Each structure stands twice: as C-alpha cells, then as structure tokens.
Amino acid sequence: MKIAVLPGDGIGPEIVAQAVKVLNALNIGLEMEEAPIGGAGYEAAGDPLPDATLALAKAADAVLLGAVGDWKYDKLERHLRPERGLLRIRKELNLFANLRPALLYPELASASTLKPEVVSGLDIMIVRELTGDIYFGQPRGISTLENGEREGINTMRYNESEIKRIGRVAFEIAMKRNKKVCSVDKANVLETTELWRQVMIELSREYPEVELSHMYVDNAAMQLVRAPKQFDVMVTGNIFGDILSDEASMLTGSIGMLPSASLDANNKGMYEPSHGSAPDIAGKDIANPLATILSAAMMLRYTFNDEANALRIEEAVKKALAQGYRTADIHTEGCNKVGCAAMGDAVVAAL
Ligand code: IPM
Ligand code: MG
C-alpha cells in the first residue's frame, strides 16, 4: 500500500505531518513518499504539478494532500499558479467524485456559530462532481473586445455521462445511509443544470428505494443554515459543491474539521482537507490537523477497504475531543487549547 504524500503550501506541511504521524502509529505497513505540489512544486520545478509528482501520484495507490496556494503566487501567470496544480492532478487522475462529509461531533456543538439544537446530530454527505463544470469548461479566458474593453469567459457544461456517473455515486452512498438524495441545481435559470436534473430523475428509476428531491442552489444555501438536518446525501456540480461544502463545514464547528475524498471509478483516491492553505497562520503551529487526519481515515475506508482502521482513527479523534483538546478554531471556554502538533499527538495517544 503506497501513498503519495503531497504537503503543498501554507499550513499544508504541518497538517499533513500530523496525518502521517497517525497513519504510522497504526503500524499497518503503509509506504509513503513525499513530493511537492502547488507553490512548492513551482519553487522546486517551475511547475505547480511537476512531472515527477504526477508520476508518483499515478504510481501510488492513494494520495494524501495538504493544501495549495499562497498570496505570493497570485501574480504568476495563471497556468503557473498553485491552484492549477490541484485542478490538474484531479483531472489527470480522473477523480470525479468528491465526498465531503459534514459530521458534527457532539463535543463541538457549542463551537458552531449555529444554535446547538440546529446542528446536533448533523450528518450530511456532500457529493461534489470534481472534474467538470465551469472549472474546466471551454471556452475560457480573458480577452479584449473590439471596443478595447476586456471580457472574462468561463463555460458551465456537463454531458450526460458525467452527470450519470456522479449521480450513481450519490445513490450508492445513499443506499448505505438514510436513502435520501437531494440534487442541487439551478434548473430555473441554467440549461446545464436543467439537464442535470433530468438525468438525476432518469437515474433515480434504478434506485426505487432512494427518495430523490431537488433544490435550487440558492435555496439549498439557505436551508443549510436554517434546517441542515433535513439533508442526508446532497449531490451537486463542481462550483455549487465548492461553495456549499464550505458553508456546510461551518455547521460542524470549523472548516478545520471537514475531510474529503476524491475518487476515480476504481476507488483510487486523493484525500485532502476541504479547507485551504491558510497562509496567514502557516508555520505558527495553530492550524487544526483534524480534517487531514480524518481524510486519512477516509483513505483507509475507500481506497484500502480497511473499515476497522478508519474507525480507529475516527474514534481516536472523538476521544481527543472528549478529552478536551481543541485547536484555536474550535476552542471554547474550559477546553484545553493546543497547537497543531499537540493535537496530532493527542490523536496518536488516543489510538
Ligand atoms: C476546494 C478548493 C479548491 C476548489 C481551490 C483551492 C482550487 O476551494 O478544494 O474546495 O475550488 O476546488
Ligand atoms: Mg473550496
């Protein structure tokens, strides 16, 4: 079992180090090799996704990623920017299914900005399509019109098979949960998502046990903060999923708690926290490593089929929280405020 470890930028290296520590503590013979991506890739090889990094990721069974991006690269040409490395590796590895579970640990009910009764018991699985939509659609770019004014263009597009394969992932996951899928679109305005809705309805005939509902994305954004417990599985396109998963993460207390798995058709996957590189707090040992540690648990579950050790990690996280350990982002009065590395140690000790 070989894992490509790509720490990336900002807080990436410190949070990934904690997840690696936890994986090593399991002592199950995981082989890990590191490579640079994002700004670190640009520094090392002039490319946010160096060839050697891509080759390592392709050869590995799974990829563990920290985060990419730093303001200092904002002035680079677009194709050299860190985010491009992340988008390219998702596309190159065909990781079309992004699973972002928003789960509230009871200990963190008071860390959420929402009332505890609104979020307690929350357990949503967001299934975000990851290799299509306006993120990748052509044409795109910034050009100059005849009148000298500049125009920016991006294209939202999905074909039927892309919609179907992500829909299938959502329905299959729902079958193992509460059998409810809410498909999020903007079918009242956008044809791309009108097709999305039609395909979801067609697909749902293969899953008679699953209750399919539809929601416009603006309403979904509102319902997520009004009554989030109405959701079981939410399935949506790349851009809506990007936005809604950030929103959902705050229901769990902090974006520092939300892991993710990005899977291809054979469950090869890349595992990364849903949050970004937070360069403002990088190197200060205050970042929350739990989303990355929980992403490592998802790796064991989805790619290595090792439910027992996935649960071991998740239980250890729960235990560390129950023992009162909190990083700054989830800290509330009376708890034990610790840094990134100490939080990793607390999880290892709980293992
Ligand atoms: C995410 C991030 C990325 C995205 C960025 C860093 C390109 O926000 O994984 O949600 O937009 O997909
Ligand atoms: Mg995002």
CSV table of C-alpha atoms and ligand atoms in Angstrom, one decimal:
chain,number,residue,atom,x,y,z
A,1,MET,CA,0.0,0.0,0.0
A,2,LYS,CA,1.8,3.0,-1.3
A,3,ILE,CA,0.8,6.6,-0.5
A,4,ALA,CA,2.0,9.7,-2.3
A,5,VAL,CA,2.2,12.4,0.3
A,6,LEU,CA,1.9,15.9,-1.2
A,7,PRO,CA,2.1,18.5,1.6
A,8,GLY,CA,1.7,21.6,-0.6
A,9,ASP,CA,1.7,25.2,0.7
A,10,GLY,CA,0.8,27.2,3.7
A,11,ILE,CA,-0.4,25.1,6.6
A,12,GLY,CA,-0.2,22.0,4.3
A,13,PRO,CA,3.1,20.6,5.6
A,14,GLU,CA,2.2,20.9,9.3
A,15,ILE,CA,-1.3,19.3,9.0
A,16,VAL,CA,0.0,16.6,6.7
A,17,ALA,CA,2.8,15.8,9.2
A,18,GLN,CA,0.1,15.0,11.8
A,19,ALA,CA,-1.9,12.7,9.5
A,20,VAL,CA,1.4,10.9,8.6
A,21,LYS,CA,2.1,10.5,12.3
A,22,VAL,CA,-1.3,9.0,12.8
A,23,LEU,CA,-1.0,6.6,9.9
A,24,ASN,CA,2.4,5.5,11.0
A,25,ALA,CA,1.1,4.9,14.5
A,26,LEU,CA,-1.3,2.3,13.1
A,27,ASN,CA,1.7,0.2,12.1
A,28,ILE,CA,0.0,-1.4,9.1
A,29,GLY,CA,2.9,-1.3,6.6
A,30,LEU,CA,2.0,1.8,4.7
A,31,GLU,CA,4.7,3.0,2.4
A,32,MET,CA,4.8,6.8,2.0
A,33,GLU,CA,6.8,9.1,-0.4
A,34,GLU,CA,6.7,12.9,-0.5
A,35,ALA,CA,6.6,15.2,-3.4
A,36,PRO,CA,5.9,18.9,-3.9
A,37,ILE,CA,2.7,20.4,-5.4
A,38,GLY,CA,1.3,23.9,-5.8
A,39,GLY,CA,3.6,26.7,-4.9
A,40,ALA,CA,6.1,24.2,-3.5
A,41,GLY,CA,6.0,22.5,-6.9
A,42,TYR,CA,6.6,25.8,-8.6
A,43,GLU,CA,9.6,26.5,-6.3
A,44,ALA,CA,11.1,23.1,-6.9
A,45,ALA,CA,10.5,22.5,-10.6
A,46,GLY,CA,8.8,25.7,-12.0
A,47,ASP,CA,5.5,23.8,-12.3
A,48,PRO,CA,2.6,23.6,-9.8
A,49,LEU,CA,2.3,20.0,-10.7
A,50,PRO,CA,5.9,18.7,-11.5
A,51,ASP,CA,6.1,15.7,-13.8
A,52,ALA,CA,7.7,13.7,-11.0
A,53,THR,CA,4.9,14.5,-8.6
A,54,LEU,CA,2.3,13.4,-11.1
A,55,ALA,CA,4.2,10.2,-11.9
A,56,LEU,CA,4.4,9.4,-8.2
A,57,ALA,CA,0.7,10.1,-7.7
A,58,LYS,CA,-0.2,7.9,-10.7
A,59,ALA,CA,2.0,5.0,-9.4
A,60,ALA,CA,0.7,5.2,-5.8
A,61,ASP,CA,-2.4,3.5,-4.6
A,62,ALA,CA,-3.6,6.7,-2.9
A,63,VAL,CA,-2.6,10.4,-2.5
A,64,LEU,CA,-2.6,12.4,0.7
A,65,LEU,CA,-2.7,16.1,0.1
A,66,GLY,CA,-2.4,19.1,2.4
A,67,ALA,CA,-3.4,22.3,0.6
A,68,VAL,CA,-2.1,24.6,-2.1
A,69,GLY,CA,-1.9,28.3,-2.6
A,70,ASP,CA,-0.2,31.4,-1.2
A,71,TRP,CA,-0.9,35.0,-2.0
A,72,LYS,CA,2.7,35.4,-3.1
A,73,TYR,CA,2.0,33.4,-6.2
A,74,ASP,CA,-1.1,35.5,-7.2
A,75,LYS,CA,0.9,37.5,-9.7
A,76,LEU,CA,2.2,34.4,-11.6
A,77,GLU,CA,0.7,33.6,-15.0
A,78,ARG,CA,-2.5,31.6,-14.4
A,79,HIS,CA,-1.1,28.2,-15.6
A,80,LEU,CA,1.8,28.5,-13.0
A,81,ARG,CA,-0.4,29.3,-10.0
A,82,PRO,CA,-0.7,26.7,-7.2
A,83,GLU,CA,-4.5,26.1,-7.7
A,84,ARG,CA,-3.8,25.0,-11.2
A,85,GLY,CA,-1.6,22.1,-9.9
A,86,LEU,CA,-4.5,20.9,-7.7
A,87,LEU,CA,-7.1,21.1,-10.5
A,88,ARG,CA,-4.7,19.3,-12.9
A,89,ILE,CA,-4.0,16.4,-10.6
A,90,ARG,CA,-7.7,16.0,-10.0
A,91,LYS,CA,-8.3,15.9,-13.8
A,92,GLU,CA,-5.2,13.7,-14.6
A,93,LEU,CA,-6.2,11.1,-12.0
A,94,ASN,CA,-9.9,11.3,-13.1
A,95,LEU,CA,-11.0,12.0,-9.6
A,96,PHE,CA,-14.6,12.9,-10.5
A,97,ALA,CA,-16.3,12.1,-7.2
A,98,ASN,CA,-15.6,14.3,-4.3
A,99,LEU,CA,-17.1,13.2,-1.0
A,100,ARG,CA,-17.2,15.8,1.8
A,101,PRO,CA,-18.9,14.5,4.9
A,102,ALA,CA,-20.2,17.2,7.3
A,103,LEU,CA,-20.5,15.5,10.6
A,104,LEU,CA,-21.0,17.2,13.9
A,105,TYR,CA,-19.0,15.7,16.8
A,106,PRO,CA,-21.2,16.2,19.9
A,107,GLU,CA,-18.3,17.8,21.8
A,108,LEU,CA,-18.3,20.6,19.2
A,109,ALA,CA,-22.0,21.5,19.2
A,110,SER,CA,-21.1,24.7,21.1
A,111,ALA,CA,-18.3,25.6,18.7
A,112,SER,CA,-20.7,26.1,15.8
A,113,THR,CA,-22.0,29.6,15.2
A,114,LEU,CA,-25.4,28.0,14.9
A,115,LYS,CA,-27.6,27.0,17.9
A,116,PRO,CA,-26.7,23.6,19.2
A,117,GLU,CA,-30.2,22.2,18.6
A,118,VAL,CA,-30.0,23.2,15.0
A,119,VAL,CA,-26.7,21.3,14.4
A,120,SER,CA,-26.6,18.5,17.0
A,121,GLY,CA,-26.8,15.1,15.3
A,122,LEU,CA,-25.8,16.6,11.9
A,123,ASP,CA,-24.6,14.0,9.4
A,124,ILE,CA,-24.6,15.2,5.8
A,125,MET,CA,-22.6,13.7,2.9
A,126,ILE,CA,-21.9,16.2,0.2
A,127,VAL,CA,-21.1,14.5,-3.2
A,128,ARG,CA,-19.5,17.1,-5.4
A,129,GLU,CA,-18.6,16.5,-9.0
A,130,LEU,CA,-14.9,17.4,-9.3
A,131,THR,CA,-13.6,17.2,-12.9
A,132,GLY,CA,-16.2,19.1,-14.9
A,133,ASP,CA,-18.5,22.2,-14.9
A,134,ILE,CA,-17.3,25.8,-15.1
A,135,TYR,CA,-14.0,24.8,-13.5
A,136,PHE,CA,-12.9,23.0,-16.7
A,137,GLY,CA,-15.3,24.1,-19.5
A,138,GLN,CA,-14.1,25.6,-22.7
A,139,PRO,CA,-14.0,28.3,-23.9
A,140,ARG,CA,-12.4,30.2,-21.1
A,141,GLY,CA,-10.1,33.2,-20.7
A,142,ILE,CA,-9.9,36.9,-20.6
A,143,SER,CA,-9.8,38.7,-23.9
A,144,THR,CA,-10.1,42.2,-25.3
A,145,LEU,CA,-13.2,43.1,-27.2
A,146,GLU,CA,-13.2,45.3,-30.3
A,147,ASN,CA,-14.1,48.4,-28.3
A,148,GLY,CA,-11.0,47.8,-26.2
A,149,GLU,CA,-12.9,46.6,-23.2
A,150,ARG,CA,-11.8,43.3,-21.5
A,151,GLU,CA,-14.2,40.4,-21.1
A,152,GLY,CA,-13.9,37.3,-18.9
A,153,ILE,CA,-15.4,34.0,-20.1
A,154,ASN,CA,-16.0,30.7,-18.3
A,155,THR,CA,-18.3,28.0,-19.6
A,156,MET,CA,-20.6,25.8,-17.5
A,157,ARG,CA,-21.0,22.5,-19.2
A,158,TYR,CA,-21.9,18.9,-18.3
A,159,ASN,CA,-22.6,16.0,-20.5
A,160,GLU,CA,-25.0,13.2,-19.7
A,161,SER,CA,-22.4,10.6,-18.8
A,162,GLU,CA,-20.6,12.9,-16.4
A,163,ILE,CA,-23.9,13.6,-14.6
A,164,LYS,CA,-24.8,10.0,-14.5
A,165,ARG,CA,-21.6,8.7,-13.0
A,166,ILE,CA,-21.6,11.2,-10.2
A,167,GLY,CA,-25.3,10.6,-9.6
A,168,ARG,CA,-24.6,6.9,-9.3
A,169,VAL,CA,-22.0,7.6,-6.6
A,170,ALA,CA,-24.6,9.6,-4.7
A,171,PHE,CA,-27.3,7.0,-5.0
A,172,GLU,CA,-25.0,4.2,-4.0
A,173,ILE,CA,-23.8,6.1,-0.9
A,174,ALA,CA,-27.5,6.9,0.0
A,175,MET,CA,-28.3,3.2,-0.1
A,176,LYS,CA,-25.8,2.7,2.7
A,177,ARG,CA,-27.2,5.7,4.7
A,178,ASN,CA,-30.7,7.1,5.1
A,179,LYS,CA,-31.7,6.6,1.5
A,180,LYS,CA,-32.3,10.3,0.7
A,181,VAL,CA,-30.6,12.2,-2.1
A,182,CYS,CA,-31.1,15.9,-2.6
A,183,SER,CA,-29.8,17.0,-6.0
A,184,VAL,CA,-28.8,20.7,-6.0
A,185,ASP,CA,-29.1,22.7,-9.3
A,186,LYS,CA,-30.2,26.0,-10.8
A,187,ALA,CA,-32.6,24.5,-13.3
A,188,ASN,CA,-34.8,27.5,-13.3
A,189,VAL,CA,-32.0,29.5,-15.0
A,190,LEU,CA,-29.2,27.3,-16.3
A,191,GLU,CA,-29.7,24.7,-19.1
A,192,THR,CA,-26.7,22.8,-17.9
A,193,THR,CA,-28.4,22.1,-14.7
A,194,GLU,CA,-31.8,21.6,-16.3
A,195,LEU,CA,-30.1,18.6,-18.0
A,196,TRP,CA,-28.5,17.7,-14.6
A,197,ARG,CA,-32.0,17.5,-13.1
A,198,GLN,CA,-33.4,15.4,-15.9
A,199,VAL,CA,-30.5,12.9,-15.8
A,200,MET,CA,-30.9,12.6,-12.0
A,201,ILE,CA,-34.6,11.8,-12.4
A,202,GLU,CA,-33.9,9.2,-15.0
A,203,LEU,CA,-31.2,7.6,-12.9
A,204,SER,CA,-33.4,7.5,-9.8
A,205,ARG,CA,-35.6,4.9,-11.5
A,206,GLU,CA,-32.7,2.4,-10.9
A,207,TYR,CA,-32.8,3.2,-7.2
A,208,PRO,CA,-36.5,2.9,-6.2
A,209,GLU,CA,-35.7,2.8,-2.5
A,210,VAL,CA,-34.0,6.1,-2.6
A,211,GLU,CA,-36.0,9.3,-2.2
A,212,LEU,CA,-34.8,11.9,-4.6
A,213,SER,CA,-35.5,15.6,-4.1
A,214,HIS,CA,-34.3,18.6,-6.0
A,215,MET,CA,-33.4,22.0,-4.7
A,216,TYR,CA,-32.2,25.2,-6.3
A,217,VAL,CA,-28.7,26.1,-5.1
A,218,ASP,CA,-29.8,29.5,-3.5
A,219,ASN,CA,-32.5,27.7,-1.5
A,220,ALA,CA,-30.0,24.9,-0.6
A,221,ALA,CA,-27.6,27.6,0.8
A,222,MET,CA,-30.4,29.0,2.9
A,223,GLN,CA,-31.7,25.6,4.0
A,224,LEU,CA,-28.2,24.5,5.1
A,225,VAL,CA,-28.2,27.2,7.8
A,226,ARG,CA,-32.0,27.1,8.5
A,227,ALA,CA,-32.5,23.4,9.0
A,228,PRO,CA,-29.4,21.4,8.0
A,229,LYS,CA,-30.6,18.1,9.5
A,230,GLN,CA,-33.2,17.7,6.7
A,231,PHE,CA,-30.3,16.5,4.4
A,232,ASP,CA,-28.7,13.1,4.1
A,233,VAL,CA,-26.8,13.0,0.8
A,234,MET,CA,-26.5,16.1,-1.3
A,235,VAL,CA,-25.2,15.8,-4.9
A,236,THR,CA,-24.2,18.7,-7.0
A,237,GLY,CA,-21.8,20.1,-9.6
A,238,ASN,CA,-18.3,21.3,-9.1
A,239,ILE,CA,-18.9,25.0,-8.4
A,240,PHE,CA,-22.1,24.7,-6.3
A,241,GLY,CA,-20.4,21.9,-4.4
A,242,ASP,CA,-17.3,24.0,-3.7
A,243,ILE,CA,-19.5,26.7,-2.2
A,244,LEU,CA,-22.0,24.6,-0.3
A,245,SER,CA,-19.3,22.4,1.2
A,246,ASP,CA,-17.5,25.4,2.7
A,247,GLU,CA,-20.9,26.5,4.1
A,248,ALA,CA,-21.7,23.0,5.5
A,249,SER,CA,-18.3,22.8,7.1
A,250,MET,CA,-19.1,25.7,9.5
A,251,LEU,CA,-22.1,23.7,10.8
A,252,THR,CA,-19.6,21.3,12.2
A,253,GLY,CA,-17.9,24.0,14.2
A,254,SER,CA,-15.0,24.8,11.9
A,255,ILE,CA,-13.8,24.3,8.4
A,256,GLY,CA,-10.8,22.7,10.1
A,257,MET,CA,-13.0,19.6,10.7
A,258,LEU,CA,-14.1,18.7,7.2
A,259,PRO,CA,-12.2,15.9,5.4
A,260,SER,CA,-12.6,14.9,1.8
A,261,ALA,CA,-12.1,12.0,-0.5
A,262,SER,CA,-11.8,12.4,-4.3
A,263,LEU,CA,-12.3,9.1,-6.1
A,264,ASP,CA,-12.0,7.7,-9.6
A,265,ALA,CA,-14.1,5.0,-11.0
A,266,ASN,CA,-12.0,2.3,-9.2
A,267,ASN,CA,-11.8,4.0,-5.8
A,268,LYS,CA,-8.3,5.1,-6.2
A,269,GLY,CA,-8.3,8.4,-4.4
A,270,MET,CA,-6.8,11.6,-3.3
A,271,TYR,CA,-7.5,12.6,0.3
A,272,GLU,CA,-7.3,16.2,1.5
A,273,PRO,CA,-9.0,18.5,4.0
A,274,SER,CA,-11.8,20.6,2.4
A,275,HIS,CA,-10.1,23.8,3.6
A,276,GLY,CA,-7.4,25.8,2.0
A,277,SER,CA,-3.7,26.6,2.8
A,278,ALA,CA,-4.4,29.5,5.2
A,279,PRO,CA,-1.0,31.2,4.6
A,280,ASP,CA,-1.9,33.7,7.3
A,281,ILE,CA,-1.5,31.1,10.0
A,282,ALA,CA,1.2,28.9,8.3
A,283,GLY,CA,4.2,27.9,10.4
A,284,LYS,CA,2.6,29.0,13.7
A,285,ASP,CA,1.6,25.6,14.9
A,286,ILE,CA,-2.0,26.7,15.4
A,287,ALA,CA,-3.8,25.0,12.4
A,288,ASN,CA,-6.3,22.3,13.1
A,289,PRO,CA,-5.0,19.0,11.7
A,290,LEU,CA,-8.2,17.0,12.3
A,291,ALA,CA,-9.7,17.5,8.8
A,292,THR,CA,-6.4,16.0,7.4
A,293,ILE,CA,-6.3,13.2,9.9
A,294,LEU,CA,-10.0,12.4,9.2
A,295,SER,CA,-9.1,12.4,5.4
A,296,ALA,CA,-6.5,9.7,6.2
A,297,ALA,CA,-9.3,7.7,7.8
A,298,MET,CA,-11.4,8.1,4.6
A,299,MET,CA,-8.3,6.8,2.6
A,300,LEU,CA,-8.3,3.6,4.7
A,301,ARG,CA,-12.0,3.2,4.2
A,302,TYR,CA,-12.4,4.0,0.5
A,303,THR,CA,-9.1,3.0,-1.1
A,304,PHE,CA,-7.7,0.4,1.2
A,305,ASN,CA,-11.1,-1.1,2.2
A,306,ASP,CA,-9.9,-1.1,5.8
A,307,GLU,CA,-13.0,0.0,7.7
A,308,ALA,CA,-11.6,-1.2,11.1
A,309,ASN,CA,-8.6,1.2,11.0
A,310,ALA,CA,-10.7,4.0,9.5
A,311,LEU,CA,-12.9,3.7,12.5
A,312,ARG,CA,-9.9,3.5,14.9
A,313,ILE,CA,-8.8,6.9,13.6
A,314,GLU,CA,-12.2,8.4,13.8
A,315,GLU,CA,-12.7,7.1,17.4
A,316,ALA,CA,-9.3,8.5,18.4
A,317,VAL,CA,-10.3,11.9,17.1
A,318,LYS,CA,-13.6,11.7,19.1
A,319,LYS,CA,-11.6,10.7,22.2
A,320,ALA,CA,-9.1,13.5,21.8
A,321,LEU,CA,-12.1,15.9,21.6
A,322,ALA,CA,-13.8,14.3,24.5
A,323,GLN,CA,-10.6,14.8,26.5
A,324,GLY,CA,-11.0,18.5,25.8
A,325,TYR,CA,-8.2,19.0,23.3
A,326,ARG,CA,-9.0,21.9,21.0
A,327,THR,CA,-7.1,23.9,18.4
A,328,ALA,CA,-7.8,27.6,18.3
A,329,ASP,CA,-10.5,27.4,15.6
A,330,ILE,CA,-12.7,25.1,17.7
A,331,HIS,CA,-11.7,26.3,21.2
A,332,THR,CA,-14.4,27.2,23.7
A,333,GLU,CA,-14.1,28.1,27.3
A,334,GLY,CA,-13.0,25.4,29.7
A,335,CYS,CA,-11.2,23.3,27.0
A,336,ASN,CA,-7.5,22.6,26.6
A,337,LYS,CA,-6.1,24.8,23.8
A,338,VAL,CA,-3.4,23.0,21.9
A,339,GLY,CA,-1.4,23.6,18.8
A,340,CYS,CA,-1.3,21.6,15.6
A,341,ALA,CA,1.4,19.1,16.6
A,342,ALA,CA,0.0,18.6,20.1
A,343,MET,CA,-3.4,17.8,18.6
A,344,GLY,CA,-1.8,15.2,16.4
A,345,ASP,CA,-0.1,13.8,19.5
A,346,ALA,CA,-3.4,13.7,21.3
A,347,VAL,CA,-4.9,11.6,18.5
A,348,VAL,CA,-1.9,9.2,18.4
A,349,ALA,CA,-2.2,8.8,22.2
A,350,ALA,CA,-5.9,8.1,21.9
A,351,LEU,CA,-5.2,5.4,19.3
B,1,IPM,C1,-11.5,23.2,-2.7
B,1,IPM,C2,-10.8,24.4,-3.0
B,1,IPM,C3,-10.3,24.3,-4.4
B,1,IPM,C4,-11.5,24.3,-5.3
B,1,IPM,C5,-9.3,25.5,-4.9
B,1,IPM,C6,-8.2,25.6,-3.9
B,1,IPM,C7,-8.9,25.4,-6.3
B,1,IPM,O1,-11.5,25.5,-2.7
B,1,IPM,O2,-11.0,22.0,-2.8
B,1,IPM,O3,-12.7,23.3,-2.4
B,1,IPM,O4,-12.1,25.3,-5.7
B,1,IPM,O5,-11.9,23.2,-5.7
B,2,MG,MG,-13.4,25.1,-1.9
